[in-house]
Structures are given as C-alpha cells and as structure tokens.
mmCIF file of C-alpha atoms and ligand atoms in Angstrom:
data_model
loop_
_atom_site.group_PDB
_atom_site.id
_atom_site.type_symbol
_atom_site.label_atom_id
_atom_site.label_comp_id
_atom_site.label_asym_id
_atom_site.label_seq_id
_atom_site.Cartn_x
_atom_site.Cartn_y
_atom_site.Cartn_z
ATOM 1 C CA MET A 1 102.193 114.126 103.588
ATOM 2 C CA ILE A 2 99.999 116.986 104.691
ATOM 3 C CA LEU A 3 97.199 117.801 102.280
ATOM 4 C CA GLU A 4 94.797 120.578 101.429
ATOM 5 C CA LEU A 5 91.159 119.729 100.924
ATOM 6 C CA PRO A 6 90.334 119.303 97.225
ATOM 7 C CA GLN A 7 87.423 121.250 95.891
ATOM 8 C CA ILE A 8 84.131 119.627 96.830
ATOM 9 C CA PRO A 9 82.575 118.678 93.483
ATOM 10 C CA ASN A 10 79.344 120.172 92.195
ATOM 11 C CA LEU A 11 76.429 117.841 92.430
ATOM 12 C CA ASP A 12 75.970 117.072 88.724
ATOM 13 C CA LYS A 13 73.874 114.188 87.490
ATOM 14 C CA LEU A 14 75.810 111.165 86.248
ATOM 15 C CA LYS A 15 75.579 110.974 82.471
ATOM 16 C CA TYR A 16 76.306 107.261 82.162
ATOM 17 C CA ILE A 17 77.224 104.143 84.063
ATOM 18 C CA THR A 18 79.824 101.475 83.290
ATOM 19 C CA PRO A 19 80.029 97.937 84.727
ATOM 20 C CA SER A 20 82.818 98.974 87.084
ATOM 21 C CA ILE A 21 80.901 101.993 88.442
ATOM 22 C CA TYR A 22 77.811 99.805 88.782
ATOM 23 C CA LEU A 23 79.729 97.140 90.718
ATOM 24 C CA SER A 24 80.809 99.737 93.253
ATOM 25 C CA PHE A 25 77.146 100.674 93.843
ATOM 26 C CA SER A 26 75.908 99.545 97.213
ATOM 27 C CA GLY A 27 75.258 101.478 100.357
ATOM 28 C CA CYS A 28 76.298 105.098 100.668
ATOM 29 C CA LEU A 29 75.492 107.132 97.544
ATOM 30 C CA LEU A 30 78.006 109.850 98.409
ATOM 31 C CA LYS A 31 80.793 107.290 98.452
ATOM 32 C CA ASN A 32 79.637 105.890 95.099
ATOM 33 C CA TYR A 33 79.268 109.353 93.610
ATOM 34 C CA LEU A 34 82.820 110.265 94.602
ATOM 35 C CA ILE A 35 84.164 106.939 93.279
ATOM 36 C CA SER A 36 82.651 107.841 89.889
ATOM 37 C CA ARG A 37 84.473 111.223 89.832
ATOM 38 C CA SER A 38 87.911 110.987 88.251
ATOM 39 C CA GLU A 39 89.405 113.771 90.421
ATOM 40 C CA TYR A 40 88.612 111.764 93.561
ATOM 41 C CA GLN A 41 90.219 108.535 92.355
ATOM 42 C CA ARG A 42 93.585 109.501 93.800
ATOM 43 C CA PHE A 43 92.236 109.340 97.356
ATOM 44 C CA ILE A 44 91.407 105.642 97.036
ATOM 45 C CA TYR A 45 94.031 103.499 98.703
ATOM 46 C CA ARG A 46 95.095 100.629 96.469
ATOM 47 C CA GLN A 47 97.213 97.667 97.481
ATOM 48 C CA PRO A 48 100.378 97.082 95.388
ATOM 49 C CA LYS A 49 98.592 94.035 93.932
ATOM 50 C CA THR A 50 95.853 96.311 92.577
ATOM 51 C CA LEU A 51 98.405 98.821 91.260
ATOM 52 C CA ILE A 52 100.187 96.008 89.407
ATOM 53 C CA GLY A 53 96.774 94.978 88.035
ATOM 54 C CA ILE A 54 96.155 98.515 86.717
ATOM 55 C CA VAL A 55 99.545 98.595 84.954
ATOM 56 C CA SER A 56 99.079 95.075 83.531
ATOM 57 C CA HIS A 57 95.678 96.033 82.192
ATOM 58 C CA GLU A 58 97.063 99.113 80.467
ATOM 59 C CA ILE A 59 99.714 96.923 78.820
ATOM 60 C CA ILE A 60 97.093 94.370 77.725
ATOM 61 C CA GLU A 61 95.073 97.223 76.226
ATOM 62 C CA LYS A 62 98.121 98.307 74.187
ATOM 63 C CA ILE A 63 98.592 94.733 72.934
ATOM 64 C CA ASN A 64 94.918 94.598 71.965
ATOM 65 C CA LYS A 65 95.314 97.809 69.988
ATOM 66 C CA GLY A 66 98.111 96.224 67.956
ATOM 67 C CA HIS A 67 101.087 98.107 69.462
ATOM 68 C CA PHE A 68 103.085 94.860 69.712
ATOM 69 C CA ASP A 69 102.084 93.250 66.412
ATOM 70 C CA HIS A 70 105.425 93.942 64.695
ATOM 71 C CA LEU A 71 107.591 92.545 67.561
ATOM 72 C CA ASN A 72 109.201 89.114 67.969
ATOM 73 C CA ASN A 73 109.051 87.225 71.279
ATOM 74 C CA ASN A 74 112.324 88.650 72.651
ATOM 75 C CA GLU A 75 111.286 92.178 71.771
ATOM 76 C CA ILE A 76 107.873 91.603 73.379
ATOM 77 C CA GLU A 77 109.518 90.508 76.633
ATOM 78 C CA LEU A 78 111.798 93.542 76.719
ATOM 79 C CA LYS A 79 108.983 95.944 75.901
ATOM 80 C CA ILE A 80 106.709 94.415 78.560
ATOM 81 C CA LYS A 81 109.465 94.737 81.158
ATOM 82 C CA ASP A 82 110.039 98.423 80.290
ATOM 83 C CA LEU A 83 106.345 99.292 80.366
ATOM 84 C CA TYR A 84 105.795 97.345 83.589
ATOM 85 C CA PHE A 85 108.635 99.081 85.442
ATOM 86 C CA GLU A 86 107.648 102.473 84.035
ATOM 87 C CA GLY A 87 103.955 102.055 84.919
ATOM 88 C CA CYS A 88 104.525 100.738 88.463
ATOM 89 C CA SER A 89 107.147 103.430 89.234
ATOM 90 C CA SER A 90 104.832 106.153 88.036
ATOM 91 C CA LEU A 91 101.959 104.886 90.230
ATOM 92 C CA LEU A 92 104.279 104.684 93.234
ATOM 93 C CA LYS A 93 105.430 108.257 92.624
ATOM 94 C CA GLN A 94 101.919 109.645 92.135
ATOM 95 C CA SER A 95 100.466 107.863 95.138
ATOM 96 C CA LEU A 96 99.302 109.912 98.098
ATOM 97 C CA PHE A 97 99.892 106.943 100.341
ATOM 98 C CA LYS A 98 103.125 105.941 101.970
ATOM 99 C CA TYR A 99 103.444 102.256 101.265
ATOM 100 C CA SER A 100 105.403 99.954 103.542
ATOM 101 C CA TRP A 101 107.593 99.243 100.515
ATOM 102 C CA GLN A 102 110.136 101.811 99.386
ATOM 103 C CA THR A 103 110.618 100.456 95.856
ATOM 104 C CA ILE A 104 108.319 98.696 93.432
ATOM 105 C CA GLU A 105 110.593 95.664 93.385
ATOM 106 C CA GLU A 106 109.695 95.040 97.025
ATOM 107 C CA TRP A 107 105.989 94.825 96.181
ATOM 108 C CA PRO A 108 104.747 91.300 96.917
ATOM 109 C CA GLY A 109 104.646 89.186 93.739
ATOM 110 C CA PHE A 110 106.246 91.919 91.603
ATOM 111 C CA TYR A 111 108.490 89.636 89.503
ATOM 112 C CA LEU A 112 106.079 86.701 89.492
ATOM 113 C CA ARG A 113 103.380 88.912 87.991
ATOM 114 C CA LEU A 114 105.839 90.311 85.457
ATOM 115 C CA SER A 115 106.778 86.836 84.239
ATOM 116 C CA ARG A 116 103.096 85.819 83.992
ATOM 117 C CA LEU A 117 102.356 88.995 82.075
ATOM 118 C CA LYS A 118 105.138 88.225 79.583
ATOM 119 C CA ILE A 119 103.666 84.764 78.923
ATOM 120 C CA LEU A 120 100.165 86.180 78.470
ATOM 121 C CA ALA A 121 101.484 88.983 76.224
ATOM 122 C CA LYS A 122 103.177 86.535 73.854
ATOM 123 C CA ARG A 123 99.992 84.477 73.635
ATOM 124 C CA LEU A 124 97.876 87.570 72.981
ATOM 125 C CA VAL A 125 100.151 88.840 70.230
ATOM 126 C CA ALA A 126 100.196 85.377 68.610
ATOM 127 C CA SER A 127 96.413 85.094 68.801
ATOM 128 C CA ARG A 128 95.999 88.567 67.289
ATOM 129 C CA SER A 129 97.962 87.583 64.217
ATOM 130 C CA ALA A 130 96.051 84.299 63.949
ATOM 131 C CA HIS A 131 92.687 86.040 64.548
ATOM 132 C CA ILE A 132 91.481 83.378 66.891
ATOM 133 C CA PRO A 133 89.705 83.012 69.638
ATOM 134 C CA VAL A 134 86.999 80.416 69.137
ATOM 135 C CA ALA A 135 86.409 80.496 65.427
ATOM 136 C CA SER A 136 88.724 81.788 62.768
ATOM 137 C CA ASN A 137 86.030 83.593 60.772
ATOM 138 C CA LEU A 138 85.527 86.182 63.511
ATOM 139 C CA THR A 139 86.805 89.723 63.081
ATOM 140 C CA LEU A 140 88.379 91.716 65.877
ATOM 141 C CA VAL A 141 86.596 95.036 66.417
ATOM 142 C CA GLU A 142 87.996 97.959 68.337
ATOM 143 C CA THR A 143 85.418 100.477 69.324
ATOM 144 C CA ASN A 144 83.703 101.888 72.374
ATOM 145 C CA ILE A 145 80.218 100.574 72.810
ATOM 146 C CA GLU A 146 77.178 102.127 74.422
ATOM 147 C CA ILE A 147 73.400 101.681 74.509
ATOM 148 C CA PHE A 148 70.328 103.327 76.065
ATOM 149 C CA ASP A 149 71.275 106.709 74.512
ATOM 150 C CA GLY A 150 74.808 106.449 75.898
ATOM 151 C CA LYS A 151 73.631 105.804 79.478
ATOM 152 C CA LEU A 152 75.234 102.358 79.655
ATOM 153 C CA LYS A 153 78.795 102.076 78.410
ATOM 154 C CA GLY A 154 81.432 99.421 78.596
ATOM 155 C CA ARG A 155 84.228 97.850 76.704
ATOM 156 C CA PRO A 156 85.633 94.404 77.260
ATOM 157 C CA ASP A 157 89.282 93.849 76.294
ATOM 158 C CA ARG A 158 88.399 92.154 72.993
ATOM 159 C CA ILE A 159 85.279 91.781 70.913
ATOM 160 C CA TYR A 160 85.186 89.434 67.916
ATOM 161 C CA VAL A 161 82.212 89.678 65.613
ATOM 162 C CA SER A 162 80.920 87.637 62.685
ATOM 163 C CA ASN A 163 77.524 87.650 60.978
ATOM 164 C CA ASN A 164 75.823 85.635 63.642
ATOM 165 C CA LYS A 165 78.206 85.395 66.523
ATOM 166 C CA ILE A 166 79.994 87.601 69.062
ATOM 167 C CA VAL A 167 82.888 86.457 71.246
ATOM 168 C CA ILE A 168 83.909 88.736 74.085
ATOM 169 C CA GLU A 169 87.212 88.263 75.905
ATOM 170 C CA ASP A 170 88.274 89.984 79.088
ATOM 171 C CA TYR A 171 91.645 89.573 80.802
ATOM 172 C CA LYS A 172 92.072 89.560 84.558
ATOM 173 C CA THR A 173 95.285 89.846 86.514
ATOM 174 C CA GLY A 174 93.904 88.262 89.699
ATOM 175 C CA LYS A 175 91.835 85.221 90.630
ATOM 176 C CA ILE A 176 88.653 84.547 88.692
ATOM 177 C CA PHE A 177 87.297 81.621 90.766
ATOM 178 C CA ASP A 178 86.230 81.573 94.409
ATOM 179 C CA GLU A 179 87.211 78.828 96.844
ATOM 180 C CA SER A 180 84.354 76.607 95.646
ATOM 181 C CA GLY A 181 85.557 76.889 92.055
ATOM 182 C CA ASN A 182 82.744 79.225 90.960
ATOM 183 C CA ILE A 183 83.496 82.304 88.944
ATOM 184 C CA PHE A 184 83.193 85.463 91.087
ATOM 185 C CA SER A 185 79.708 86.965 90.861
ATOM 186 C CA THR A 186 81.161 90.435 90.220
ATOM 187 C CA ILE A 187 82.930 89.109 87.101
ATOM 188 C CA THR A 188 79.728 87.409 85.915
ATOM 189 C CA SER A 189 77.775 90.629 86.382
ATOM 190 C CA GLN A 190 80.355 92.639 84.448
ATOM 191 C CA MET A 191 80.511 90.107 81.581
ATOM 192 C CA LEU A 192 76.708 89.878 81.325
ATOM 193 C CA ILE A 193 76.478 93.661 80.963
ATOM 194 C CA TYR A 194 79.194 93.672 78.286
ATOM 195 C CA SER A 195 77.385 90.811 76.526
ATOM 196 C CA PHE A 196 74.058 92.598 76.481
ATOM 197 C CA VAL A 197 75.580 95.848 75.233
ATOM 198 C CA CYS A 198 77.434 93.978 72.458
ATOM 199 C CA SER A 199 74.343 91.980 71.479
ATOM 200 C CA ILE A 200 72.416 95.234 70.897
ATOM 201 C CA VAL A 201 75.245 97.115 69.192
ATOM 202 C CA TYR A 202 76.147 94.218 66.851
ATOM 203 C CA GLN A 203 72.585 92.856 66.588
ATOM 204 C CA SER A 204 73.352 89.267 67.478
ATOM 205 C CA GLU A 205 71.661 86.795 69.793
ATOM 206 C CA ASN A 206 74.616 84.444 69.846
ATOM 207 C CA VAL A 207 77.093 85.753 72.413
ATOM 208 C CA ILE A 208 79.913 83.916 74.170
ATOM 209 C CA TYR A 209 82.093 85.478 76.821
ATOM 210 C CA ARG A 210 85.483 84.285 77.986
ATOM 211 C CA VAL A 211 87.424 85.416 81.032
ATOM 212 C CA ILE A 212 91.141 84.678 81.007
ATOM 213 C CA ASN A 213 93.600 85.402 83.782
ATOM 214 C CA THR A 214 97.373 85.609 83.911
ATOM 215 C CA ASP A 215 97.489 82.133 85.557
ATOM 216 C CA ASN A 216 96.059 80.842 82.284
ATOM 217 C CA GLN A 217 92.715 79.967 83.853
ATOM 218 C CA ILE A 218 89.843 80.347 81.418
ATOM 219 C CA TYR A 219 86.117 80.556 81.999
ATOM 220 C CA GLU A 220 83.729 80.497 79.053
ATOM 221 C CA GLU A 221 79.964 80.821 78.915
ATOM 222 C CA THR A 222 77.332 81.032 76.230
ATOM 223 C CA VAL A 223 75.205 83.941 77.351
ATOM 224 C CA ASN A 224 71.532 83.777 78.178
ATOM 225 C CA LEU A 225 70.574 87.196 76.856
ATOM 226 C CA ASP A 226 67.435 87.479 79.009
ATOM 227 C CA ILE A 227 69.610 87.223 82.115
ATOM 228 C CA ALA A 228 72.134 89.610 80.568
ATOM 229 C CA GLU A 229 69.351 92.125 79.886
ATOM 230 C CA GLN A 230 68.191 91.941 83.508
ATOM 231 C CA GLU A 231 71.729 92.719 84.670
ATOM 232 C CA ALA A 232 72.019 95.649 82.252
ATOM 233 C CA LEU A 233 68.676 97.029 83.460
ATOM 234 C CA LYS A 234 69.846 96.756 87.066
ATOM 235 C CA ALA A 235 72.861 98.884 86.185
ATOM 236 C CA LEU A 236 70.588 101.424 84.519
ATOM 237 C CA ARG A 237 68.362 101.524 87.619
ATOM 238 C CA ALA A 238 71.429 102.203 89.771
ATOM 239 C CA LEU A 239 72.141 105.232 87.555
ATOM 240 C CA GLU A 240 68.536 106.428 87.878
ATOM 241 C CA LEU A 241 68.625 105.956 91.645
ATOM 242 C CA ILE A 242 71.544 108.278 92.156
ATOM 243 C CA ASN A 243 70.232 110.834 89.636
ATOM 244 C CA ASN A 244 66.781 110.847 91.305
ATOM 245 C CA LYS A 245 68.429 111.450 94.641
ATOM 246 C CA ILE A 246 70.395 114.337 93.103
ATOM 247 C CA ASP A 247 67.107 115.749 91.743
ATOM 248 C CA GLU A 248 65.589 115.605 95.225
ATOM 249 C CA THR A 249 68.397 117.708 96.634
ATOM 250 C CA GLU A 250 67.074 121.223 97.111
ATOM 251 C CA CYS A 251 70.445 122.922 97.306
ATOM 252 C CA ASP A 252 73.765 121.932 95.834
ATOM 253 C CA ASN A 253 74.710 120.053 98.984
ATOM 254 C CA ILE A 254 76.670 116.945 98.117
ATOM 255 C CA PHE A 255 76.445 115.651 101.694
ATOM 256 C CA TYR A 256 72.737 115.006 101.172
ATOM 257 C CA LEU A 257 73.809 111.768 99.477
ATOM 258 C CA ALA A 258 75.669 110.446 102.530
ATOM 259 C CA SER A 259 74.328 107.658 104.703
ATOM 260 C CA PRO A 260 76.922 106.994 107.392
ATOM 261 C CA SER A 261 77.099 103.466 108.737
ATOM 262 C CA LYS A 262 79.776 101.503 110.508
ATOM 263 C CA VAL A 263 80.039 99.009 107.648
ATOM 264 C CA GLN A 264 80.323 101.601 104.876
ATOM 265 C CA CYS A 265 82.441 104.239 106.583
ATOM 266 C CA GLY A 266 85.094 101.849 107.903
ATOM 267 C CA ASN A 267 86.590 101.273 104.467
ATOM 268 C CA CYS A 268 85.570 104.552 102.861
ATOM 269 C CA PRO A 269 88.464 106.602 101.489
ATOM 270 C CA PHE A 270 86.452 109.864 101.628
ATOM 271 C CA LYS A 271 86.038 110.200 105.380
ATOM 272 C CA PHE A 272 88.392 113.157 105.358
ATOM 273 C CA MET A 273 85.838 115.369 103.603
ATOM 274 C CA CYS A 274 82.597 113.817 104.832
ATOM 275 C CA LYS A 275 80.814 116.100 107.287
ATOM 276 C CA PRO A 276 77.976 113.604 107.960
ATOM 277 C CA PHE A 277 80.585 111.013 108.997
ATOM 278 C CA TRP A 278 82.151 113.364 111.539
ATOM 279 C CA ASP A 279 78.762 114.560 112.813
ATOM 280 C CA SER A 280 77.366 111.017 113.134
ATOM 281 C CA GLY A 281 79.645 109.750 115.910
ATOM 282 C CA ILE A 282 80.349 106.607 113.858
ATOM 283 C CA LYS A 283 84.064 107.320 114.075
ATOM 284 C CA ASP A 284 83.992 106.254 117.732
ATOM 285 C CA GLU A 285 82.514 102.864 116.818
ATOM 286 C CA LEU A 286 85.089 101.953 114.184
ATOM 287 C CA SER A 287 87.857 99.471 114.823
ATOM 288 C CA CYS A 288 91.222 100.453 116.210
ATOM 289 C CA ASN A 289 92.621 100.137 112.641
ATOM 290 C CA SER A 290 90.425 102.963 111.382
ATOM 291 C CA PHE A 291 91.025 105.615 113.968
ATOM 292 C CA HIS A 292 90.862 109.378 113.337
ATOM 293 C CA ILE A 293 92.006 112.484 115.158
ATOM 294 C CA LYS A 294 90.972 116.113 114.753
ATOM 295 C CA GLY A 295 92.740 118.671 116.849
ATOM 296 C CA LYS A 296 95.440 121.252 117.262
ATOM 297 C CA LEU A 297 99.011 120.229 116.507
ATOM 298 C CA ILE A 298 100.849 121.478 119.586
ATOM 299 C CA GLY A 299 104.258 119.939 119.103
ATOM 300 C CA ILE A 300 106.540 117.736 117.036
ATOM 301 C CA ASN A 301 109.358 115.555 118.296
ATOM 302 C CA ILE A 302 111.912 114.267 115.800
ATOM 303 C CA ILE A 303 113.197 110.771 116.424
ATOM 304 C CA ASP A 304 115.637 109.521 113.759
ATOM 305 C CA ASP A 305 113.827 109.876 110.412
ATOM 306 C CA ASN A 306 110.410 109.857 112.045
ATOM 307 C CA TYR A 307 108.173 112.433 113.613
ATOM 308 C CA GLU A 308 106.043 112.125 116.682
ATOM 309 C CA LEU A 309 103.069 114.450 116.507
ATOM 310 C CA VAL A 310 101.468 115.751 119.669
ATOM 311 C CA ILE A 311 97.888 116.860 119.186
ATOM 312 C CA LEU A 312 95.339 118.334 121.548
ATOM 313 C CA SER A 313 91.946 116.935 120.709
ATOM 314 C CA ASP A 314 88.785 117.191 122.812
ATOM 315 C CA LYS A 315 90.939 118.049 125.806
ATOM 316 C CA LYS A 316 92.742 114.720 125.469
ATOM 317 C CA LEU A 317 96.385 114.582 124.516
ATOM 318 C CA CYS A 318 96.997 112.436 121.414
ATOM 319 C CA LYS A 319 100.284 111.239 120.059
ATOM 320 C CA VAL A 320 100.848 109.910 116.573
ATOM 321 C CA ILE A 321 104.126 108.070 116.618
ATOM 322 C CA ARG A 322 106.413 107.053 113.774
ATOM 323 C CA VAL A 323 105.156 109.493 111.130
ATOM 324 C CA ARG A 324 107.469 109.622 108.101
ATOM 325 C CA PHE A 325 109.641 112.669 107.580
ATOM 326 C CA ASP A 326 107.723 115.550 105.977
ATOM 327 C CA GLU A 327 109.196 119.046 106.166
ATOM 328 C CA LYS A 328 105.802 120.692 105.721
ATOM 329 C CA LEU A 329 104.578 119.420 109.074
ATOM 330 C CA ALA A 330 106.701 121.953 110.949
ATOM 331 C CA ASP A 331 104.632 124.780 109.409
ATOM 332 C CA PHE A 332 101.473 123.421 110.947
ATOM 333 C CA VAL A 333 102.322 123.655 114.605
ATOM 334 C CA ASN A 334 99.430 125.540 116.267
ATOM 335 C CA SER A 335 97.118 124.727 113.312
ATOM 336 C CA ASN A 336 94.181 122.375 113.368
ATOM 337 C CA ILE A 337 94.867 119.126 111.578
ATOM 338 C CA LEU A 338 92.886 116.045 110.704
ATOM 339 C CA ILE A 339 94.492 112.601 110.535
ATOM 340 C CA VAL A 340 92.494 109.673 109.143
ATOM 341 C CA ASP A 341 92.905 105.905 109.261
ATOM 342 C CA LEU A 342 95.375 105.600 112.095
ATOM 343 C CA ILE A 343 95.968 102.461 114.113
ATOM 344 C CA LYS A 344 95.141 102.882 117.803
ATOM 345 C CA LYS A 345 97.906 101.557 120.090
ATOM 346 C CA GLN A 346 97.095 102.657 123.612
ATOM 347 C CA GLU A 347 94.481 104.771 125.358
ATOM 348 C CA ASN A 348 93.600 105.870 128.863
ATOM 349 C CA GLN A 349 91.759 108.802 130.510
ATOM 350 C CA GLU A 350 94.477 111.352 129.708
ATOM 351 C CA TYR A 351 96.134 110.312 126.489
ATOM 352 C CA LEU A 352 95.913 108.280 123.323
ATOM 353 C CA ILE A 353 98.755 106.826 121.286
ATOM 354 C CA THR A 354 98.321 105.893 117.622
ATOM 355 C CA GLN A 355 100.521 105.107 114.648
ATOM 356 C CA PRO A 356 99.969 105.483 110.891
ATOM 357 C CA SER A 357 98.518 102.687 108.753
ATOM 358 C CA PRO A 358 99.302 102.399 105.018
ATOM 359 C CA LYS A 359 96.076 104.394 104.383
ATOM 360 C CA THR A 360 96.824 107.285 106.727
ATOM 361 C CA LEU A 361 96.533 110.814 105.348
ATOM 362 C CA ILE A 362 97.105 114.068 107.194
ATOM 363 C CA TRP A 363 94.965 117.086 106.291
ATOM 364 C CA ARG A 364 94.929 120.692 107.249
ATOM 365 C CA ASP A 365 91.674 120.834 109.097
ATOM 366 C CA ASN A 366 90.062 123.738 107.268
ATOM 367 C CA ILE A 367 87.207 121.452 106.418
ATOM 368 C CA PHE A 368 84.323 121.823 108.850
HETATM 369 S S1 LIG B 401 82.487 108.384 105.187
HETATM 370 FE FE1 LIG B 401 80.634 107.153 105.322
HETATM 371 S S2 LIG B 401 78.962 108.561 104.955
HETATM 372 FE FE2 LIG B 401 80.823 109.555 104.257
HETATM 373 S S3 LIG B 401 80.990 109.087 102.080
HETATM 374 FE FE3 LIG B 401 82.114 107.526 103.178
HETATM 375 S S4 LIG B 401 80.646 105.872 103.481
HETATM 376 FE FE4 LIG B 401 79.483 107.692 102.979
#
C-alpha cells in the first residue's frame, strides 16, 4: 500500500494524561507525543494478539455498561461471537499493515481467545446481576473520573463504591504475571493511578484493586494510598515534562521533541515522518529487520501476484522483492519513494536486496 504523508500535527500542549499514555512515556518525546494523538494511532503496528485484545476489551466495556444484562447464557455466547468476528474483521480491514494472515480466523489463538471471552462474559453478566465483587453492599458506578483539574484521567473497567470502601476491577486479555509469578509492573502502575484517582473522587481511604484476566487468573491488592499518590504524581510530572518542552520550542517545529537513538527508533512506528531520524544516520545502525530505503523507483517487475521494486538509492541499486500486489505502485515509477521497516536479505558493493516485514509501509517520498 503506497501512502501519502498525513498532516504533521500542530504542536499543542497535552491537556491531560491517562495511565496508558503515561506508561508509554520513556525516551523520545516526539514518539510519545505522536502516540498520544488519535490521528497517528493507525500507524502503530499491532500484532493480531493485540488486535484481539482491543476487540475483547470493547466487548467487556459493553458488558460493563449493561448491554448484555437481559440475555441468557446461549444468547450471550451468540452475541459475543458476532461482536468478536465483527470487531476483528473491521480492524483487519482498517489496518494499514499487510498481515501474514489473510483472514482473522488464521490469527494465532483466534478461537481459543473467543472461547475464553465467552466464559468471562458469562461470569461478568452473572456478577453484574448479583452486584458482587467482594462485598454485596457495594454499588457499581459508571462514570469517567479525573483529578488535578482534569489533568489526570482514567477509568478502570469497573468501580464499586460504598460509604467507606472502593473496589476497582480491571480485565486483561493477556498475561498478568511475569515468569517469577509477580504481577507486571506496568499493570501495578496503572492500577495504582486508578486507585488514587478513585480515592480522591469518591473520598475514601479504603481502596482494593483486582486484576482479572481471561485465563481466570486474579490478582488483588489493598492499596497503600501514599504509594498510589506517588505514582499519580509521576504521571502528572510526565505531562508537565512534555508541556514544558513544548513551551521551550520557539517555533511550531514538532521535530524539536525528537531524540533519535538506536534503542528508541528501532521500534518506532513514526520513522516515516521523522526528519531527525533520517538526518541522524541511526538508520544505518539498526538491525537488518528494520531496514529503510529512500530513492527513485526506476522499475517494477511482476512475478505471479507479487511485485519486485527496483529503486535507485544513493547510487546503489536496491530491490524489494515479494511486495504484495498494489495497482497504485505502477503510477509511481520515476517518483521518489520511501519504504520503512524492510528485512535486509543480501548486500554487496553494487546492490541490496530486501523483502517486506509485517510492519513495512511504502510512502511517496514528498516528505523531506
Ligand atoms: S524515529 Fe526515533 S527520533 Fe523519530 S520519533 Fe521515533 S523514536 Fe523519536
């Protein structure tokens, strides 16, 4: 798929931070800024496992809003199956990336995750009608929560509140424990921030959080609110850090936020539009699984359903082999193109041969 460069966003201050934005904060501020912008989300490559997680979470959210309350177990199963197929198909269709799998049913673990989701869904619907989790006198609340004048926001999947107690539940579709049996630190950080926000909003010092995954693993902790406050303040500082940096910028130049490094750039989905990355020379240090070519498309060979692109770049001849069929490519012969995240196969003095990875994108090089 050949793409046009999206509009480079204006450098506006971030108005708020959520636990998930905060958890992405380390290293390059430009990368983190773009991650926080909804229009740039579509350039982030996500494994099928993550896509299934997104769909499952949307379904869990519907259950938590009561959309399934009137259904019996058979109806729940059928509804879950419909929503799951619909959600996964839509993500596959919208995706910019050519996955190795042609249909969603080929995604690894597709049916296993569906059956686990059905089990979890039935339990969630049953627990909604019984108003559990830990104590029956708790009331389920459904509202967005924010503190620090709206600068810190977040919403766990379920919040139960009574006069002196809050129970927060969050559902995960993947693992929650590391190999040593400890809960992942990113989950702890997220739950502590939720806990602190809830403790302020509902004015309680008695907070319990529970993390439940689709394998029926459960982790529960009574929260130390001093530690939770520290975590919330760290998130707030991350917001201030990026906004201070934006303030320092004399012109509206988004690239001021970039700090190219081999570690950060290797997995960054925004290389295609990052001038500092291309100017830094880091691209030459990256592994042969994150290889990029800028140059003039001088020819296309068609072999079965695949293309072979021949590109002249820095006086070296480059070939990208086994590119999927895309009619648009033919219009770009003699144009400059940019191809990111290729896998390098072979190189010598005169030529270079690469092939696409699942993350590869092809751009019209009208960028720099
Ligand atoms: S390519 Fe590198 S410098 Fe550019 S946004 Fe990504 S991590 Fe930052």
